[in-house]
Coordinates of C-alpha atoms in Angstrom, one line a residue:
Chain R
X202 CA 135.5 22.0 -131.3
X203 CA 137.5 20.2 -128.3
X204 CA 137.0 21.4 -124.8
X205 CA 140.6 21.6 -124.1
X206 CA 141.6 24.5 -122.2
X207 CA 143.0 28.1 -123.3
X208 CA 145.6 28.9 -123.8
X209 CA 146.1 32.2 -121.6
X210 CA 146.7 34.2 -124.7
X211 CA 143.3 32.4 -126.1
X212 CA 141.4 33.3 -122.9
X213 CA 142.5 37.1 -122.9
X214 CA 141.5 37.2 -126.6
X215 CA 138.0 35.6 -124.9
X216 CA 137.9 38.2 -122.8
X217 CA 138.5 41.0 -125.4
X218 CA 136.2 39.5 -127.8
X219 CA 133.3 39.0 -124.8
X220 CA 133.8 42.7 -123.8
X221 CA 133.8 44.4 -127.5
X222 CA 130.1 41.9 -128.0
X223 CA 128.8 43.0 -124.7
X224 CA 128.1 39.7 -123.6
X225 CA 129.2 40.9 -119.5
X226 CA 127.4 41.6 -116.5
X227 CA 128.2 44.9 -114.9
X228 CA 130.9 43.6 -113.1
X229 CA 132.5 41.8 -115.2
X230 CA 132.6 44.8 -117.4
X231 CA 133.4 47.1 -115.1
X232 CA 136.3 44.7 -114.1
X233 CA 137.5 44.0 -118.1
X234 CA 137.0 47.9 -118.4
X235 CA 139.3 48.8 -115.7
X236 CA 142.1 45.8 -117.1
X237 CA 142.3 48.0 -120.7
X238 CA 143.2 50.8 -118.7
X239 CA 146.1 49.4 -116.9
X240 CA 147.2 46.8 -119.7
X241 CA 148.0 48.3 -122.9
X242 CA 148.1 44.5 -124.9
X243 CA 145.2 43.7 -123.5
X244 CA 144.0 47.1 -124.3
X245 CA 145.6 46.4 -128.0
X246 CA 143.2 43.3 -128.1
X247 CA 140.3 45.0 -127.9
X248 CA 140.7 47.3 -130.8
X249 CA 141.5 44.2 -132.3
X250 CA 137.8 42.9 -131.5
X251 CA 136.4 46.3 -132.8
X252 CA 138.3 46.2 -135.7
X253 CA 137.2 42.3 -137.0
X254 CA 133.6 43.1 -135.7
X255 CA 133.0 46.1 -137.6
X256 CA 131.2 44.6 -140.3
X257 CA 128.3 43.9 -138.5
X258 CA 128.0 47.8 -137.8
X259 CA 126.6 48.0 -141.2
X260 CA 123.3 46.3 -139.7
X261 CA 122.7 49.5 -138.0
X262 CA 120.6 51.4 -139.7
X263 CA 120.9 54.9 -139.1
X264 CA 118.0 56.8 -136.8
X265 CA 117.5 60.6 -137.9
X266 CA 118.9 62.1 -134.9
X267 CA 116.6 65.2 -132.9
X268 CA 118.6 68.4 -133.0
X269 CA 120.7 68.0 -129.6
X270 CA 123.8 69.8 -130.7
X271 CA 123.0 72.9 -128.9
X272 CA 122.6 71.5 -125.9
X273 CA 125.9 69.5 -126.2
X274 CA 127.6 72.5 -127.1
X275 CA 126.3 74.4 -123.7
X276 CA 127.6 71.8 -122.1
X277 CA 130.6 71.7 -123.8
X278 CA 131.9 75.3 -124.7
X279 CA 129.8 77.2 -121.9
X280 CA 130.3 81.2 -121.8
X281 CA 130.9 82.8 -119.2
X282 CA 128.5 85.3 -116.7
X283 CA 125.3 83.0 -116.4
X284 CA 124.0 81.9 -112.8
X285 CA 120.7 80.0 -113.1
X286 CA 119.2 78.7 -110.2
X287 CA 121.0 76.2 -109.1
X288 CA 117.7 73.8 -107.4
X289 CA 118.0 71.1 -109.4
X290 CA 122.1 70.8 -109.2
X291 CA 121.6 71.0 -105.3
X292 CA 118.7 68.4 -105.4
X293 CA 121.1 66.5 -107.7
X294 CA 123.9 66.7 -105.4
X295 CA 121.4 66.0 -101.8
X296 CA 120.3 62.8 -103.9
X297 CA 123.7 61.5 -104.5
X298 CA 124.2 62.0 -100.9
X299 CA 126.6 64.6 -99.9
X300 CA 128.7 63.5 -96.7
X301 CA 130.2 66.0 -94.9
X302 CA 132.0 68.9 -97.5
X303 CA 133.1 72.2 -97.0
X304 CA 133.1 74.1 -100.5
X305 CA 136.4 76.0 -100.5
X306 CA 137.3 77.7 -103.5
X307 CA 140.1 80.0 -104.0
X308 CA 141.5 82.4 -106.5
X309 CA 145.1 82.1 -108.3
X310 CA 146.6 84.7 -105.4
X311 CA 144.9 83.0 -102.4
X312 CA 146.2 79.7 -103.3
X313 CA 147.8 78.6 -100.4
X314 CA 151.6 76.6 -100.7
X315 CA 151.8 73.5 -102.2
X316 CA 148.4 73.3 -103.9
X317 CA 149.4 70.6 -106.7
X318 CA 152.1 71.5 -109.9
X319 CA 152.2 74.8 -110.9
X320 CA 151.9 74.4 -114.3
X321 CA 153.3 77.4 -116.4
X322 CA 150.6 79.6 -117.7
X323 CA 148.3 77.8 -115.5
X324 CA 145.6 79.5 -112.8
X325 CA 143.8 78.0 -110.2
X326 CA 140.2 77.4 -110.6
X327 CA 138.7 75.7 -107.3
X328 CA 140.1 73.4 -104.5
X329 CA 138.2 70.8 -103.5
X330 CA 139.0 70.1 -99.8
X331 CA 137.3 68.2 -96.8
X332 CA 136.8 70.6 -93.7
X333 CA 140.4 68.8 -91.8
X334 CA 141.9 69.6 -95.4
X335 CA 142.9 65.8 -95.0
X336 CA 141.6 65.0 -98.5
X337 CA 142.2 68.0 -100.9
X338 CA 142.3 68.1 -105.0
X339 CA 143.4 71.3 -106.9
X340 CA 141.6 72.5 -110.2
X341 CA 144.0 74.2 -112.7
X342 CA 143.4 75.6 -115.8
X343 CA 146.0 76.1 -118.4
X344 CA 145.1 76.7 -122.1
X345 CA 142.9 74.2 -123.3
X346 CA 143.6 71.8 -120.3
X347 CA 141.9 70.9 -117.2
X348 CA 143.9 69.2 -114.9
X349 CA 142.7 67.8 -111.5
X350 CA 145.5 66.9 -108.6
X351 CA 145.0 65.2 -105.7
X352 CA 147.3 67.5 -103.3
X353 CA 146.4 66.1 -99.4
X354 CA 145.4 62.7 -98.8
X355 CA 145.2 59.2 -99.7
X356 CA 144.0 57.4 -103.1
X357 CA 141.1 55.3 -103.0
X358 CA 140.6 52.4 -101.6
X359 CA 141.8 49.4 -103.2
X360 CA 139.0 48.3 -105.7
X361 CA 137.5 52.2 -106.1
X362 CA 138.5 55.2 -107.5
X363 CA 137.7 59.3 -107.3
X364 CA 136.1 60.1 -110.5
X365 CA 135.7 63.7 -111.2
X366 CA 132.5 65.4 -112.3
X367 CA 131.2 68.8 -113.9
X368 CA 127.8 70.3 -113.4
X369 CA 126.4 72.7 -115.6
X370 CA 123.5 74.5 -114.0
X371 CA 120.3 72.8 -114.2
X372 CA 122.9 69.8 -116.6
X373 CA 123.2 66.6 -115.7
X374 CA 126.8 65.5 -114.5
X375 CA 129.3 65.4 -116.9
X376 CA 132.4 62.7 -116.2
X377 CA 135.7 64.5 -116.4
X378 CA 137.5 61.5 -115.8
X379 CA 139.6 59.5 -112.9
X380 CA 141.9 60.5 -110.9
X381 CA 144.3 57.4 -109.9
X382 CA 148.0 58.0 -109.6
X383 CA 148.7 60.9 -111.5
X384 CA 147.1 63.9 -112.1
X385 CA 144.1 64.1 -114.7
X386 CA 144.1 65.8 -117.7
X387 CA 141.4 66.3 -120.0
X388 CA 140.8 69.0 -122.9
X389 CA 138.4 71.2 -121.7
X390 CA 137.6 75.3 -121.9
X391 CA 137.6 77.1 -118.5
X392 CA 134.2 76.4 -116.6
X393 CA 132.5 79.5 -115.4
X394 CA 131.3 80.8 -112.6
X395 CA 128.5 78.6 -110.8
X396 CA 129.2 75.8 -112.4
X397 CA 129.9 72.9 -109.9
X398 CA 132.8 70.4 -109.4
X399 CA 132.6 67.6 -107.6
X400 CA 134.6 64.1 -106.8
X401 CA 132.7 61.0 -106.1
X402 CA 134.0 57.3 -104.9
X403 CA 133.2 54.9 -108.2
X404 CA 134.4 51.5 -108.8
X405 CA 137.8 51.0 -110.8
X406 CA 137.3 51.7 -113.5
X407 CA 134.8 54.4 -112.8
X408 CA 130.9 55.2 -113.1
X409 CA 129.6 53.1 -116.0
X410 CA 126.2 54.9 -116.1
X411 CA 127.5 58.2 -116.9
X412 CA 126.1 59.9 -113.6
X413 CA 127.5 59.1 -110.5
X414 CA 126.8 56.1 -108.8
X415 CA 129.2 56.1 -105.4
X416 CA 129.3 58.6 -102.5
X417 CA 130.0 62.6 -103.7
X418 CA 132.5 62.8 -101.5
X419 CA 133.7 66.7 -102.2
X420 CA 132.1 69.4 -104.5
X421 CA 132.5 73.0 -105.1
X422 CA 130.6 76.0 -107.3
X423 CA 133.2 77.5 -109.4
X424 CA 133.7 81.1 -107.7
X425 CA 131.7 80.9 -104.9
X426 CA 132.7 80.7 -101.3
X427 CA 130.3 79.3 -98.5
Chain U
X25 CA 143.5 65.2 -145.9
X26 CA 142.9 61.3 -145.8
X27 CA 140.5 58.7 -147.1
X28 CA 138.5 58.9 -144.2
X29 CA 136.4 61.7 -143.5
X30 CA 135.2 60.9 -139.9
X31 CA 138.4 60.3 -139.0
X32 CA 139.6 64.0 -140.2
X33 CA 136.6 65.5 -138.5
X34 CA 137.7 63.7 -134.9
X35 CA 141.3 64.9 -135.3
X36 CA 140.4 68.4 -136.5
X37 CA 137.9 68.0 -132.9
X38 CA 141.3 66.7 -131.1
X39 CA 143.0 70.1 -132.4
X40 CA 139.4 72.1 -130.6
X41 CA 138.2 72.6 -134.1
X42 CA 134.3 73.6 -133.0
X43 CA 133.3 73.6 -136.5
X44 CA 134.7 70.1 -137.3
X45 CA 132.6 68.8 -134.1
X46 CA 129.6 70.4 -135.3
X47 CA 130.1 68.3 -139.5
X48 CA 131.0 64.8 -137.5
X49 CA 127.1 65.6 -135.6
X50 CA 126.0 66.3 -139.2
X51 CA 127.7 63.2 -140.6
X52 CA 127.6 60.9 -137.9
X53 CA 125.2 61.5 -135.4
X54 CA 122.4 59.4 -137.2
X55 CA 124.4 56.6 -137.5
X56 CA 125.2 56.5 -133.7
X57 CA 121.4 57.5 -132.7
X58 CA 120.8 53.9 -134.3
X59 CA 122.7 52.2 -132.2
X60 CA 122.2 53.8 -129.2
X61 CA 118.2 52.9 -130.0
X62 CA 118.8 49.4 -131.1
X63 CA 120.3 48.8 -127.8
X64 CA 118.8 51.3 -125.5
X65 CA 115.2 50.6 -127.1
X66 CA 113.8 53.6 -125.9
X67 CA 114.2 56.7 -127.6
X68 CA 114.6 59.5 -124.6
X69 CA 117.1 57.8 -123.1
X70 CA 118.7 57.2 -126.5
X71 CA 118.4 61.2 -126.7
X72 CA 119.9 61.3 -123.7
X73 CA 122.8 59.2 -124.3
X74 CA 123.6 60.8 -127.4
X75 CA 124.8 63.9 -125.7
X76 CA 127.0 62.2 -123.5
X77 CA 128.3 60.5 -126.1
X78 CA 129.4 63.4 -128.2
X79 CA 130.4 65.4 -124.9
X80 CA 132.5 61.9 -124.7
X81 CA 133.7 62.1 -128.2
X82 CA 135.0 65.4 -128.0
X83 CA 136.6 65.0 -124.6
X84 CA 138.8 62.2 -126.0
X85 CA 138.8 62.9 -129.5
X86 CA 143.4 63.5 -128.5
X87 CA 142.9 59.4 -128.1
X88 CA 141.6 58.4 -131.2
X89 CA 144.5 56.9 -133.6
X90 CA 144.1 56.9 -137.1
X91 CA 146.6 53.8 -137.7
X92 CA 144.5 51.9 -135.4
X93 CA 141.0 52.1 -137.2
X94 CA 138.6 54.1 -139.3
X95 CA 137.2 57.0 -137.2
X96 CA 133.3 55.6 -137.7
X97 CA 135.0 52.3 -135.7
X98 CA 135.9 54.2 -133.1
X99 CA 132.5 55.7 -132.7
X100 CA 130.4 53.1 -133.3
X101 CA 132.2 51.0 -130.5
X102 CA 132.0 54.7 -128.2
X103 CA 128.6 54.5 -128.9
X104 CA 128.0 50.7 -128.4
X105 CA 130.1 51.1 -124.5
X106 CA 128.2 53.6 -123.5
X107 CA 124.8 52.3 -124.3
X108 CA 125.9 48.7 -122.8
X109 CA 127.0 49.9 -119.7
X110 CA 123.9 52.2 -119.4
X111 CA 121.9 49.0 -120.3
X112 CA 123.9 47.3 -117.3
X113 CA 123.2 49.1 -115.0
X114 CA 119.5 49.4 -115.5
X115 CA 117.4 47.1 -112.8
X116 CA 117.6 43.4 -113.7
X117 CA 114.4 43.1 -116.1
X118 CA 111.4 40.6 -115.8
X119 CA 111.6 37.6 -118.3
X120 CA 108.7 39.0 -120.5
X121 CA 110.1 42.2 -120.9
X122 CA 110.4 42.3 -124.5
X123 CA 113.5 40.0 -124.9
X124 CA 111.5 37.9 -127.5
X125 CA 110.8 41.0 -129.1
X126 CA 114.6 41.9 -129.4
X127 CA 115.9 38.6 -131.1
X128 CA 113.4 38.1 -133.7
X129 CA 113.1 38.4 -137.4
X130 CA 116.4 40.6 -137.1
X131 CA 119.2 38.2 -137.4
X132 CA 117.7 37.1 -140.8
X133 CA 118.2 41.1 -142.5
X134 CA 120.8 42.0 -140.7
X135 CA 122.3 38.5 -142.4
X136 CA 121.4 40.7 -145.7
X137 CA 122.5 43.6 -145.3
X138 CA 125.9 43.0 -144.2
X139 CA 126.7 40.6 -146.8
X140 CA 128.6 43.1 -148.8
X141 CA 131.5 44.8 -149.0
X142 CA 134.4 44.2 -146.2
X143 CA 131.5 42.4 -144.2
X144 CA 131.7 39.8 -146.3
X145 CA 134.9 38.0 -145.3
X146 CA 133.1 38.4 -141.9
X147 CA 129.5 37.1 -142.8
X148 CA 131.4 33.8 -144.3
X149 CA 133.4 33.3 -140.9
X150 CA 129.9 33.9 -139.4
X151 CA 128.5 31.0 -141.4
X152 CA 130.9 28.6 -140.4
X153 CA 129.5 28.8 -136.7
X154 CA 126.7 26.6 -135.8
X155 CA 123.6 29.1 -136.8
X156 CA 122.0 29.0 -133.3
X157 CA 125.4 30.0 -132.4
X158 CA 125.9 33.0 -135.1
X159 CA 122.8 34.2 -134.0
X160 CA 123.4 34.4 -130.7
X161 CA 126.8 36.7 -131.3
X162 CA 125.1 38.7 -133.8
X163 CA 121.9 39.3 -131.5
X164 CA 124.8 40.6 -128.5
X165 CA 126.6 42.4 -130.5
X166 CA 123.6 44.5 -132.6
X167 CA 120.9 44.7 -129.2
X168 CA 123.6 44.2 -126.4
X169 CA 122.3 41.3 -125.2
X170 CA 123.7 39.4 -122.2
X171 CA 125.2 35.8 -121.6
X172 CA 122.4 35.4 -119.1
X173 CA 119.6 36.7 -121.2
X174 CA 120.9 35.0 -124.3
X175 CA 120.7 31.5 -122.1
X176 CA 117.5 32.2 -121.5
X177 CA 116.7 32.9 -124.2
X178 CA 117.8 29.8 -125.6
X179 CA 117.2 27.5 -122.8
X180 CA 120.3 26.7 -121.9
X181 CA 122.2 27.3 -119.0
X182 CA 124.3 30.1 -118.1
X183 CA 127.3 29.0 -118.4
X184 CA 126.6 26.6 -121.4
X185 CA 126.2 29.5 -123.2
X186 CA 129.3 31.3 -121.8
X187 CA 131.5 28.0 -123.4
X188 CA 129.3 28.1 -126.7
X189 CA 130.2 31.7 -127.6
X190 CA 134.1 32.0 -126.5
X191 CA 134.6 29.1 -128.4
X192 CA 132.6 31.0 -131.2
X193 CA 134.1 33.7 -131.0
X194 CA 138.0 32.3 -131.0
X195 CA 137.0 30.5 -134.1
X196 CA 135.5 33.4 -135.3
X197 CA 139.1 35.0 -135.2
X198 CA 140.6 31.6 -136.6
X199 CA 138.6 31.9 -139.5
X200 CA 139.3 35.9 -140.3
X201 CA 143.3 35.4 -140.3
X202 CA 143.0 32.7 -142.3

C-alpha cells in the first residue's frame, strides 16, 4: 500500500476502526470515547466497526459463568428498609478523597424554590449541595426515571466532567452516568434509604474503570440528614 | 417477535421486563464471561466485571437499536469496552508479564474456528493482509492488546506499528464492501 495521506474521512474510519480493536492507550480512548458522544457520524462509524468485526466474536469461546445474578439484581432492583453498616462505603468514600461536603438531603415538601424541573409526577430524592450551596445537583424520581440536574453552579471544567455515582451499602460504585449540559436521565427504580449518591470530577468522557477515578466532590445517603 | 432472540430479551429489558434480564444472563452471560477472561485474564476481576456489565446492560438496554445490529453485537462490543478500558487503566505491566503467553498458539484456532458462516467473508479479507499483520489485529481485537505492546511484541517500533495496522485495517474495510 502507498503512504499517501488520509483522506479525513479515511482517518476517522482509522480512528473508529482503532477504537472498536482496542488498539488505544487510555487517553486516546478516553479522548475517541468522549468524540462518539458528541459526534453522532463518527458515533455511526463505530457501530460500523462493530458490525464488520463481529466475525471474529465467534473465536470467543464461551466461559460457564459463576452464578452473579443475585448480586446484580441487589444492585439493580434493591428493596426498600435495609441499613447495613455503612464502613466499607465510608472507607470507600475517605479513599476516594472526600473534599469538603455537606450531606443535605431533603424531602419532596422541603424542597426549597428552584431546585431543578419539576417533572410531573416526580419527587425529590436528595440534593447534593456544597456547604456555600454554590455547586448544587437535584435528584428526582419519577416512574422508572432517575434524573440528576445540576441546579447552582458551574459545569466542569473544560476537559472534565461530573459523573454521577450510586452506592449500595457495602457495593461497589455503580456509574449512573454524566452530567454535561443537560440533565441526566437514566432508567432506574427509586434507591432506598441509606443508599449513597455522590458526584465525582472524571475526564470527558467519564471514569473508564468503572469506579471513580477523580475527586468525590459531593455525596449524600439517601434519607439521612447530617 | 424477531429472528433474534438476544435482541428481544434487551428490548423486553428496555421496557423493565425483570424476567427478560434474568433469560439474556441465562443465554448470554457465558458468552460475555469469555471475553471478559480472554482479555481481563484473570477470573475475579472477570467476575467482577461481569456485574457491571450487566448493571451496564440493563441501564442502557433504551439505547440498543435493533436496525443497527444483532443484540449479541451489541454485547459482545459492551463487554469488550468495558474490559479494555479496565485493562487501561491497570498499572503499565513489566515486559515479561505474560504477553508471550497471550499471542501464542491462538491466532492459528481462532483462524479455525471462525472460518464459517458470516465470518467467512471476513476471514478471506483477513487473509489478504500480510499474516504478521492479520495476526496482529486479530491478537488486539480477541486479548485487547495495545499498539505499544503489539510493537513490542513484534519488534518494531511504536509507531511502525501504528501505520501497519490503520492501513490494515482501511484495507480491511476495502476488501468487505467489495
Amino acid at each position: 500500500m502507498k503512504d499517501a495521506p488520509m483522506t479525513p474521512e479515511d482517518a476517522d474510519d482509522a480512528e473508529a476502526a482503532e477504537y472498536v480493536v482496542g488498539l488505544q492507550d487510555q487517553a486516546e480512548r478516553a479522548a475517541t470515547a468522549a468524540r462518539i458522544q458528541k459526534d453522532p457520524g463518527f458515533a455511526a462509524r463505530v457501530v460500523a466497526w462493530e458490525t464488520r468485526l463481529q466475525g471474529l466474536n465467534d473465536a470467543y469461546a464461551g466461559a460457564p459463568a459463576p452464578t452473579l445474578l443475585p448480586a446484580i439484581e441487589a444492585r439493580l432492583f434493591p428493596t426498600p428498609a435495609r441499613n447495613k453498616g455503612r464502613g466499607g462505603l465510608w472507607q470507600w468514600l475517605a479513599g476516594a478523597g472526600v473534599a469538603a461536603v455537606l450531606v443535605l438531603v431533603a424531602m419532596a415538601t422541603l424542597m426549597p424554590p428552584g431546585s431543578g424541573p419539576a417533572l410531573p409526577g416526580s419527587d425529590l430524592v436528595a440534593v447534593l449541595a456544597t456547604e456555600d450551596a454554590r455547586l448544587a445537583f437535584g435528584v428526582r424520581q419519577a416512574g422508572d426515571e432517575l434524573a440528576v440536574t445540576r441546579i447552582a453552579g458551574p459545569p466542569a471544567v473544560a476537559g472534565r466532567v461530573h459523573e454521577v455515582w450510586l452506592i449500595a451499602p457495602d457495593a461497589a460504585p455503580v456509574s449512573l452516568g454524566l452530567v454535561v449540559d443537560g440533565p441526566l436521565t437514566v432508567t432506574y427504580p427509586r434507591p432506598p434509604e441509606g443508599w449513597t449518591l455522590a458526584v465525582s470530577i472524571e475526564p470527558e468522557g467519564g471514569s473508564t474503570y468503572g469506579t471513580p477515578t477523580g475527586p468525590v466532590i459531593l455525596s449524600a445517603v439517601i434519607g439521612q440528614t447530617l | 417477535m424477531s429472528d433474534d432472540p438476544i435482541a428481544d430479551l434487551i428490548q423486553s429489558c428496555a421496557n423493565g421486563d425483570r424476567a427478560a434480564f434474568r433469560v439474556l444472563y441465562r443465554d448470554a452471560s457465558a458468552k460475555l464471561m469469555g471475553v471478559l477472561l480472554r482479555i481481563l485474564s484473570e477470573r475475579p476481576e472477570a467476575e467482577d466485571a461481569l456485574q457491571e456489565l450487566y448493571t451496564r446492560i440493563w441501564l442502557r438496554a433504551t439505547k440498543y437499536d435493533p436496525a443497527k445490529g444483532r443484540g449479541m453485537t451489541w454485547l459482545i462490543a459492551l463487554a469488550r469496552n468495558l474490559a479494555i478500558d479496565r485493562l487501561r487503566s491497570r498499572p503499565p505491566r513489566t515486559s515479561d508479564d505474560g504477553l508471550d503467553m497471550v499471542v501464542d498458539a491462538a491466532p492459528l484456532a481462532e483462524t479455525r474456528l471462525i472460518a464459517k458462516g458470516e465470518a467467512r467473508r471476513l476471514n478471506e479479507c483477513f487473509n489478504q493482509l500480510e499474516p504478521e499483520r492479520a495476526e496482529a489485529v486479530r491478537g488486539a481485537y480477541l486479548a485487547g492488546l495495545s499498539y505499544a505492546e503489539l510493537a513490542e511484541q513484534y519488534a518494531v517500533p511504536l509507531n511502525t506499528m501504528r501505520t501497519w495496522l490503520r492501513r490494515s485495517l482501511l484495507k480491511l474495510r476495502e476488501c468487505l464492501e467489495q
